[in-house]
Short mmCIF file of C-alpha atoms in Angstrom, two decimals:
data_model
loop_
_atom_site.label_atom_id
_atom_site.label_comp_id
_atom_site.label_asym_id
_atom_site.label_seq_id
_atom_site.Cartn_x
_atom_site.Cartn_y
_atom_site.Cartn_z
CA PHE A 1 -19.39 -8.86 -2.02
CA ALA A 2 -18.94 -6.56 0.97
CA GLU A 3 -21.26 -8.68 3.11
CA LYS A 4 -19.21 -11.80 2.34
CA VAL A 5 -15.99 -9.98 3.19
CA PHE A 6 -17.52 -8.85 6.48
CA ALA A 7 -18.36 -12.49 7.19
CA LEU A 8 -14.72 -13.41 6.63
CA LEU A 9 -13.64 -10.65 9.01
CA ASP A 10 -16.11 -11.94 11.60
CA GLU A 11 -14.56 -15.39 11.42
CA THR A 12 -12.99 -15.61 14.89
CA ARG A 13 -10.91 -18.76 14.52
CA TYR A 14 -7.77 -17.01 13.26
CA ALA A 15 -4.51 -18.80 14.06
CA THR A 16 -2.46 -15.95 12.54
CA THR A 17 -2.99 -12.54 10.93
CA TYR A 18 -2.19 -14.03 7.50
CA LYS A 19 -5.74 -13.86 6.15
CA LEU A 20 -5.93 -10.15 6.95
CA ALA A 21 -2.57 -9.56 5.27
CA VAL A 22 -3.73 -11.39 2.15
CA MET A 23 -6.93 -9.32 1.96
CA LEU A 24 -4.99 -6.05 2.20
CA GLY A 25 -2.38 -7.37 -0.21
CA LEU A 26 -4.93 -8.31 -2.85
CA MET A 27 -6.53 -4.87 -2.65
CA ASP A 28 -3.18 -3.10 -2.91
CA VAL A 29 -1.99 -5.16 -5.89
CA CYS A 30 -5.26 -4.33 -7.68
CA LEU A 31 -4.75 -0.63 -6.96
CA GLU A 32 -1.13 -0.71 -8.10
CA ASN A 33 -1.76 -2.48 -11.41
CA THR A 34 -4.66 -0.72 -13.09
CA SER A 35 -4.72 -0.32 -16.86
CA GLU A 36 -4.46 3.02 -18.66
CA ARG A 37 -8.24 3.29 -18.34
CA GLY A 38 -8.15 2.54 -14.62
CA SER A 39 -9.38 -1.04 -14.91
CA PRO A 40 -8.08 -3.48 -12.27
CA PRO A 41 -6.18 -6.65 -13.19
CA GLU A 42 -8.04 -9.93 -13.57
CA THR A 43 -5.05 -12.01 -12.49
CA ILE A 44 -2.53 -11.56 -9.68
CA THR A 45 0.57 -13.69 -9.18
CA THR A 46 1.68 -15.20 -5.92
CA ARG A 47 4.98 -13.33 -6.39
CA GLN A 48 3.23 -9.96 -6.55
CA LEU A 49 1.24 -10.84 -3.45
CA ALA A 50 4.32 -12.07 -1.57
CA GLU A 51 6.18 -8.80 -2.24
CA LYS A 52 3.19 -6.79 -1.05
CA VAL A 53 2.71 -8.89 2.10
CA THR A 54 6.41 -8.44 2.87
CA GLU A 55 5.91 -4.69 2.61
CA ILE A 56 2.82 -4.75 4.84
CA TYR A 57 4.52 -6.78 7.59
CA TRP A 58 7.84 -4.92 7.45
CA PRO A 59 7.05 -2.21 10.06
CA HIS A 60 5.43 -4.83 12.31
CA THR A 61 8.83 -6.45 12.93
CA LEU A 62 10.19 -3.44 14.82
CA PRO A 63 10.03 -3.63 18.64
CA TYR A 64 6.85 -2.18 20.08
CA GLU A 65 7.57 0.51 22.69
CA ALA A 66 11.14 -0.77 23.17
CA GLN A 67 9.81 -4.25 23.87
CA LYS A 68 10.07 -7.38 21.76
CA VAL A 69 8.38 -7.78 18.39
CA LEU A 70 4.66 -8.39 18.85
CA LYS A 71 3.28 -11.90 18.34
CA GLN A 72 0.90 -12.39 15.43
CA ALA A 73 0.00 -16.05 15.90
CA SER A 74 -1.88 -17.88 18.62
CA THR A 75 0.90 -20.45 19.02
CA GLY A 76 3.83 -18.03 19.10
CA GLN A 77 5.33 -15.88 16.38
CA ALA A 78 3.97 -16.17 12.83
CA GLU A 79 6.55 -17.70 10.49
CA ILE A 80 6.40 -14.81 8.02
CA LEU A 81 7.37 -12.34 10.74
CA SER A 82 10.17 -14.64 11.85
CA TYR A 83 11.50 -14.69 8.28
CA ILE A 84 11.45 -10.88 8.17
CA GLU A 85 13.11 -10.61 11.60
CA LYS A 86 15.92 -12.88 10.38
CA PHE A 87 16.36 -10.72 7.28
CA ARG A 88 16.49 -7.58 9.44
CA SER A 89 19.25 -9.17 11.54
CA LEU A 90 21.46 -9.25 8.43
CA LEU A 91 21.24 -5.48 7.99
CA SER A 92 23.77 -2.99 9.31
CA ASP A 93 20.77 -0.84 10.28
CA GLY A 94 17.86 -3.03 11.35
CA SER A 95 15.50 -0.05 11.41
CA ALA A 96 16.06 0.83 7.74
CA PRO A 97 13.03 1.19 5.45
CA LEU A 98 12.35 -1.84 3.29
CA THR A 99 13.16 0.13 0.13
CA LYS A 100 16.76 0.62 1.24
CA ALA A 101 17.12 -2.83 2.80
CA ARG A 102 15.98 -4.43 -0.46
CA ILE A 103 18.44 -2.52 -2.64
CA ARG A 104 21.43 -3.21 -0.38
CA ASN A 105 20.68 -6.91 0.19
CA MET A 106 18.99 -8.07 -3.02
CA GLY A 107 20.02 -11.73 -2.76
CA ALA A 108 18.78 -12.09 0.82
CA TYR A 109 15.63 -10.16 -0.08
CA ARG A 110 14.80 -12.56 -2.92
CA LYS A 111 15.25 -15.49 -0.53
CA LEU A 112 12.92 -13.76 1.95
CA VAL A 113 10.21 -13.29 -0.69
CA ASP A 114 10.64 -16.94 -1.77
CA GLN A 115 9.92 -18.04 1.81
CA ILE A 116 6.92 -15.75 2.19
CA GLU A 117 5.54 -16.76 -1.20
CA TRP A 118 5.68 -20.43 -0.22
CA LYS A 119 3.96 -19.74 3.10
CA LEU A 120 1.13 -17.87 1.32
CA ILE A 121 0.74 -20.66 -1.24
CA GLU A 122 0.70 -23.35 1.44
CA MET A 123 -1.60 -21.76 3.97
CA PRO A 124 -3.78 -18.63 3.72
CA LEU A 125 -4.49 -18.72 -0.02
CA THR A 126 -6.00 -22.21 0.27
CA ARG A 127 -7.98 -21.33 3.43
CA LEU A 128 -8.96 -17.68 3.15
CA GLN A 129 -12.38 -18.29 1.59
CA ILE A 130 -13.55 -20.74 4.25
CA ILE A 131 -16.16 -19.57 6.75
CA GLY A 132 -16.69 -22.10 9.49
CA THR A 133 -16.48 -25.40 7.61
CA SER A 134 -17.89 -24.09 4.30
CA SER A 135 -15.77 -23.09 1.32
CA ASP A 136 -17.02 -20.21 -0.83
CA PRO A 137 -14.42 -19.12 -3.44
CA PHE A 138 -16.05 -15.76 -4.20
CA ILE A 139 -12.81 -13.74 -4.36
CA TYR A 140 -10.43 -15.85 -6.45
CA GLN A 141 -9.72 -19.25 -7.94
CA ILE A 142 -6.35 -21.02 -7.65
CA ASN A 143 -5.08 -24.16 -9.34
CA TRP A 144 -3.70 -25.90 -6.25
CA ASP A 145 -4.89 -27.05 -2.83
CA ARG A 146 -3.33 -27.34 0.63
CA ASN A 147 -1.50 -30.53 -0.44
CA ILE A 148 0.75 -28.67 -2.89
CA PRO A 149 4.32 -30.03 -2.48
CA LEU A 150 7.13 -27.64 -1.64
CA ALA A 151 9.27 -29.18 -4.40
CA SER A 152 6.88 -27.92 -7.09
CA VAL A 153 7.07 -24.35 -5.80
CA LEU A 154 10.87 -24.48 -5.45
CA ARG A 155 11.19 -25.58 -9.11
CA TYR A 156 8.99 -22.65 -10.16
CA GLN A 157 11.01 -20.20 -8.04
CA ARG A 158 14.19 -21.40 -9.78
CA GLY A 159 12.63 -20.65 -13.16
CA LEU A 160 12.00 -24.32 -14.04
CA GLY A 161 8.20 -24.11 -14.24
CA GLY A 162 5.93 -26.77 -12.84
CA PHE A 163 3.63 -24.49 -10.84
CA ASP A 164 0.81 -22.16 -11.91
CA ASN A 165 1.31 -19.07 -9.71
CA ARG A 166 -1.80 -17.23 -10.90
CA ILE A 167 -4.51 -16.04 -8.53
CA LEU A 168 -7.54 -15.72 -10.82
CA LEU A 169 -9.89 -13.05 -9.51
CA LYS A 170 -13.58 -13.76 -9.85
CA PRO A 171 -15.59 -11.49 -12.21
CA ARG A 172 -15.80 -7.88 -10.93
CA VAL A 173 -13.76 -8.62 -7.79
CA GLY A 174 -10.96 -6.27 -8.84
CA GLU A 175 -13.51 -3.51 -9.38
CA PHE A 176 -15.07 -4.23 -5.99
CA PHE A 177 -11.66 -3.96 -4.33
CA LEU A 178 -11.07 -0.56 -5.92
CA ARG A 179 -14.50 0.82 -5.04
CA LEU A 180 -14.59 -0.58 -1.50
CA ASN A 181 -10.98 0.21 -0.61
CA GLY A 182 -11.91 3.18 1.58
CA LEU A 183 -14.41 1.04 3.49
CA LEU A 184 -12.59 -2.29 3.76
CA ARG A 185 -9.08 -1.05 4.59
CA PRO A 186 -9.89 0.58 7.96
CA LEU A 187 -12.10 -2.36 8.94
CA ILE A 188 -9.34 -4.86 8.19
CA GLN A 189 -6.74 -2.76 10.01
CA ARG A 190 -9.03 -2.41 13.02
CA ARG A 191 -9.63 -6.17 13.14
CA TRP A 192 -5.89 -6.80 12.73
CA ALA A 193 -4.97 -4.45 15.58
CA GLY A 194 -7.62 -6.05 17.80
CA MET A 195 -6.24 -9.51 17.17
CA VAL A 196 -2.62 -8.49 17.85
CA ALA A 197 -3.76 -6.66 21.00
CA ALA A 198 -5.47 -9.79 22.29
CA LEU A 199 -2.45 -11.98 21.52
CA ASN A 200 -0.09 -9.59 23.30
CA ARG A 201 -2.43 -8.22 25.99
CA GLN A 202 -2.07 -4.66 24.75
CA GLU A 203 -4.36 -1.68 24.10
CA ASP A 204 -5.61 -2.04 20.52
CA SER A 205 -6.05 1.67 19.68
CA ARG A 206 -2.35 2.36 20.30
CA LEU A 207 -1.41 -0.81 18.49
CA GLU A 208 -3.32 0.21 15.37
CA HIS A 209 -1.26 3.39 15.17
CA PHE A 210 1.97 1.39 15.59
CA LEU A 211 1.05 -1.20 12.96
CA PHE A 212 -0.43 1.11 10.33
CA GLY A 213 0.47 4.71 11.22
CA ALA A 214 2.13 6.98 8.64
CA GLU A 215 4.85 7.95 11.12
CA ARG A 216 6.44 4.52 10.77
CA ILE A 217 8.77 6.03 8.13
CA ASP A 218 10.43 9.36 8.86
CA LEU A 219 9.91 11.64 5.85
CA THR A 220 12.14 14.42 7.17
CA VAL A 221 15.00 13.58 4.81
CA THR A 222 12.72 14.32 1.83
CA ARG A 223 11.45 17.68 3.07
CA SER A 224 14.32 20.04 2.18
CA PRO A 225 14.97 18.62 -1.31
CA LEU A 226 11.23 18.62 -2.13
CA TRP A 227 11.04 22.21 -0.87
CA GLU A 228 13.87 23.08 -3.27
CA ILE A 229 12.20 21.31 -6.21
CA GLN A 230 9.03 23.32 -5.49
CA GLU A 231 11.14 26.51 -5.36
CA GLY A 232 10.22 27.13 -1.73
CA ARG A 233 6.47 27.30 -2.33
CA CYS A 234 3.51 25.38 -0.94
CA PHE A 235 2.36 22.83 -3.48
CA TYR A 236 -1.30 23.79 -3.01
CA CYS A 237 -1.59 27.55 -2.43
CA GLN A 238 1.77 28.52 -4.00
CA GLN A 239 2.55 30.83 -1.09
CA ARG A 240 6.21 31.28 -0.23
CA ILE A 241 7.57 29.02 2.53
CA ARG A 242 10.59 30.75 4.01
CA GLU A 243 12.39 27.59 5.09
CA PRO A 244 11.70 23.84 5.02
CA ARG A 245 10.99 23.55 8.74
CA GLU A 246 7.91 25.75 8.24
CA SER A 247 6.34 23.06 6.03
CA HIS A 248 5.09 19.49 6.18
CA VAL A 249 5.60 16.62 3.77
CA ASP A 250 2.12 15.67 2.57
CA HIS A 251 0.89 12.47 0.91
CA PHE A 252 -0.91 13.73 -2.20
CA ILE A 253 -2.93 10.52 -2.30
CA PRO A 254 -3.93 10.46 1.38
CA TRP A 255 -2.30 7.82 3.56
CA SER A 256 -5.70 6.79 4.90
CA ARG A 257 -6.73 5.78 1.37
CA TYR A 258 -3.47 4.17 0.27
CA GLU A 259 -0.16 3.79 2.10
CA GLU A 260 2.49 5.08 -0.30
CA ASN A 261 5.68 6.88 0.75
CA GLY A 262 7.27 6.98 -2.72
CA LEU A 263 8.59 10.37 -3.83
CA ALA A 264 5.99 10.56 -6.59
CA ASN A 265 3.31 10.78 -3.89
CA LEU A 266 5.09 13.32 -1.66
CA VAL A 267 4.71 17.10 -1.83
CA VAL A 268 5.72 19.91 0.52
CA ALA A 269 2.82 21.96 1.86
CA GLY A 270 2.45 24.91 4.19
CA LEU A 271 1.30 24.03 7.69
CA LYS A 272 -2.17 25.50 7.17
CA CYS A 273 -2.78 23.85 3.79
CA ASN A 274 -1.55 20.51 5.08
CA GLY A 275 -3.99 20.69 7.99
CA ASN A 276 -6.91 21.75 5.82
CA LYS A 277 -6.34 19.10 3.15
CA SER A 278 -6.21 16.36 5.76
CA ASP A 279 -7.42 13.05 4.22
CA PHE A 280 -9.40 14.60 1.34
CA LEU A 281 -8.68 14.01 -2.33
CA ALA A 282 -7.32 17.17 -3.97
CA ALA A 283 -9.23 19.18 -6.57
CA MET A 284 -8.34 18.95 -10.24
CA ASP A 285 -6.18 22.10 -10.37
CA HIS A 286 -3.85 20.46 -7.86
CA THR A 287 -4.12 17.09 -9.56
CA GLU A 288 -3.19 18.54 -12.94
CA GLN A 289 -0.08 20.07 -11.41
CA TRP A 290 0.75 16.82 -9.60
CA LEU A 291 0.38 14.72 -12.76
CA ASP A 292 3.18 16.74 -14.36
CA ARG A 293 5.67 14.66 -12.38
CA PHE A 294 4.67 11.60 -14.44
CA ASP A 295 5.53 13.30 -17.76
CA PRO A 296 9.05 12.11 -18.70
CA ALA A 297 9.69 15.40 -20.46
CA SER A 298 8.97 17.59 -17.41
CA SER A 299 11.72 19.09 -15.29
CA VAL A 300 10.03 18.02 -12.05
CA ALA A 301 10.07 14.38 -13.20
CA SER A 302 13.82 14.51 -13.82
CA ASP A 303 14.38 16.35 -10.52
CA LEU A 304 12.46 13.69 -8.60
CA GLN A 305 14.37 10.89 -10.33
CA ALA A 306 17.67 12.56 -9.44
CA LEU A 307 16.50 12.95 -5.85
CA SER A 308 15.47 9.30 -5.73
CA ASP A 309 18.93 8.23 -6.88
CA ARG A 310 20.70 10.60 -4.50
CA ILE A 311 18.94 9.62 -1.27
CA SER A 312 18.12 5.98 -2.25
CA TRP A 313 14.39 6.56 -1.83
CA ASP A 314 11.83 4.82 -4.05
CA LEU A 315 10.14 7.01 -6.64
CA SER A 316 7.24 4.53 -7.11
CA SER A 317 5.89 6.39 -10.13
CA HIS A 318 4.15 3.43 -11.77
CA ARG A 319 2.16 2.24 -8.81
CA THR A 320 1.39 5.76 -7.55
CA LEU A 321 -0.07 6.71 -10.94
CA SER A 322 -1.97 3.42 -11.05
CA VAL A 323 -3.53 4.08 -7.64
CA ALA A 324 -4.43 7.64 -8.67
CA ARG A 325 -6.20 6.32 -11.78
CA ALA A 326 -8.09 3.76 -9.70
CA MET A 327 -9.38 6.48 -7.38
CA TYR A 328 -9.92 9.51 -9.59
CA LEU A 329 -11.42 7.77 -12.62
CA ARG A 330 -14.22 6.42 -10.40
CA LEU A 331 -15.29 9.76 -8.95
CA ARG A 332 -18.85 10.89 -9.62
CA GLU A 333 -19.60 14.53 -10.30
CA ASP A 334 -21.27 14.99 -6.90
CA VAL A 335 -18.08 14.04 -5.02
CA LYS A 336 -16.44 16.97 -3.23
CA LEU A 337 -12.71 17.56 -3.70
CA TRP A 338 -10.58 19.81 -1.52
CA ARG A 339 -9.37 23.02 -3.15
CA LEU A 340 -8.07 25.47 -0.51
CA GLY A 341 -8.89 26.37 3.07
CA ARG A 342 -12.41 25.08 3.71
CA GLU A 343 -13.38 25.33 0.04
CA PHE A 344 -14.49 22.20 -1.81
CA VAL A 345 -15.46 21.76 -5.45
CA ASN A 346 -17.31 19.05 -7.35
CA ALA A 347 -15.37 16.45 -9.28
CA ASP A 348 -15.39 16.82 -13.06
CA PRO A 349 -15.25 13.27 -14.51
CA SER A 350 -14.70 14.41 -18.11
CA ARG A 351 -11.77 16.64 -17.15
CA ILE A 352 -10.35 13.90 -14.96
CA SER A 353 -10.46 11.43 -17.86
CA GLU A 354 -8.77 13.87 -20.21
CA LEU A 355 -5.99 14.65 -17.73
CA PHE A 356 -5.14 10.99 -17.24
CA ARG A 357 -5.37 10.30 -20.98
CA SER A 358 -2.89 13.11 -21.63
CA ILE A 359 -0.42 11.55 -19.19
CA GLU A 360 -0.72 8.17 -20.89
CA ARG A 361 -0.08 9.82 -24.27
CA SER A 362 3.07 11.41 -22.92
#
């Protein structure tokens, strides 16, 4: 499966970055919709994919280094980015995160997703699995071809049926996406940045940071309230942090493994612990503490929900827990997890399973 994906990435005749967006989108939707046992979905809808692709492209429609928005098509701007730029123009604050823009402009957001869903149905989903002139549907099966009429999709989007919006994953593909996420994601992002660099005559290493860097959303507004919820202590070592500015907001599930800025995935850590943890998965003592925020009866869960409502910031509990299941339930006992400082411990699959089962029971 990986070799075939590499062949797709080596396909040089890209007219747009759509195929890369679809590959990342499919992986993310699989991560975000695992079952209670961590199994990936067998079917994805075009609506789910359209919402994810919108999220992926959102930061790309900000000006790059005070210049215009970067081109992502060989013939000009890609239509999907143009749709998002038009939506941004309706906002009082064009630089707002998508989570806030969506809540404040729900009608316009639904129209935006309708447009992007149609574009995905019409173009990349029917062409993604073509290498050269040969078609090899090894990732998914769909029940339409490139001649699908717009009228059929519009009827479906109005709730009148007439279109099968399912993307049927081939056997084991969802599992492959979960297991290969850490390998495929950086390769796809690197290829994406290289293509955009070539289209815009820019340096690709800096572009990759702009397109996919964690700093695209400022987490500062979450730091003080998270510090208060944690009673002024580092999430990992429990040492006192005298004031919020002496801490960092850390992604518990590392950003390099999955890009999630929801409050459920954010913790405040001391500067030293944050640096030492880096992009490693945390040991089970930390994970057990972190999973408490998904227990509806816990005080931290209610505190995070109140914070989410107060600052209009997504909590993203469901998909964050789903991604955690997808990653942790596949760890072998010889995998090293970060504990503290430079100390690492082996994963304990049986304990991991029990911890996640207890959360599902709650």
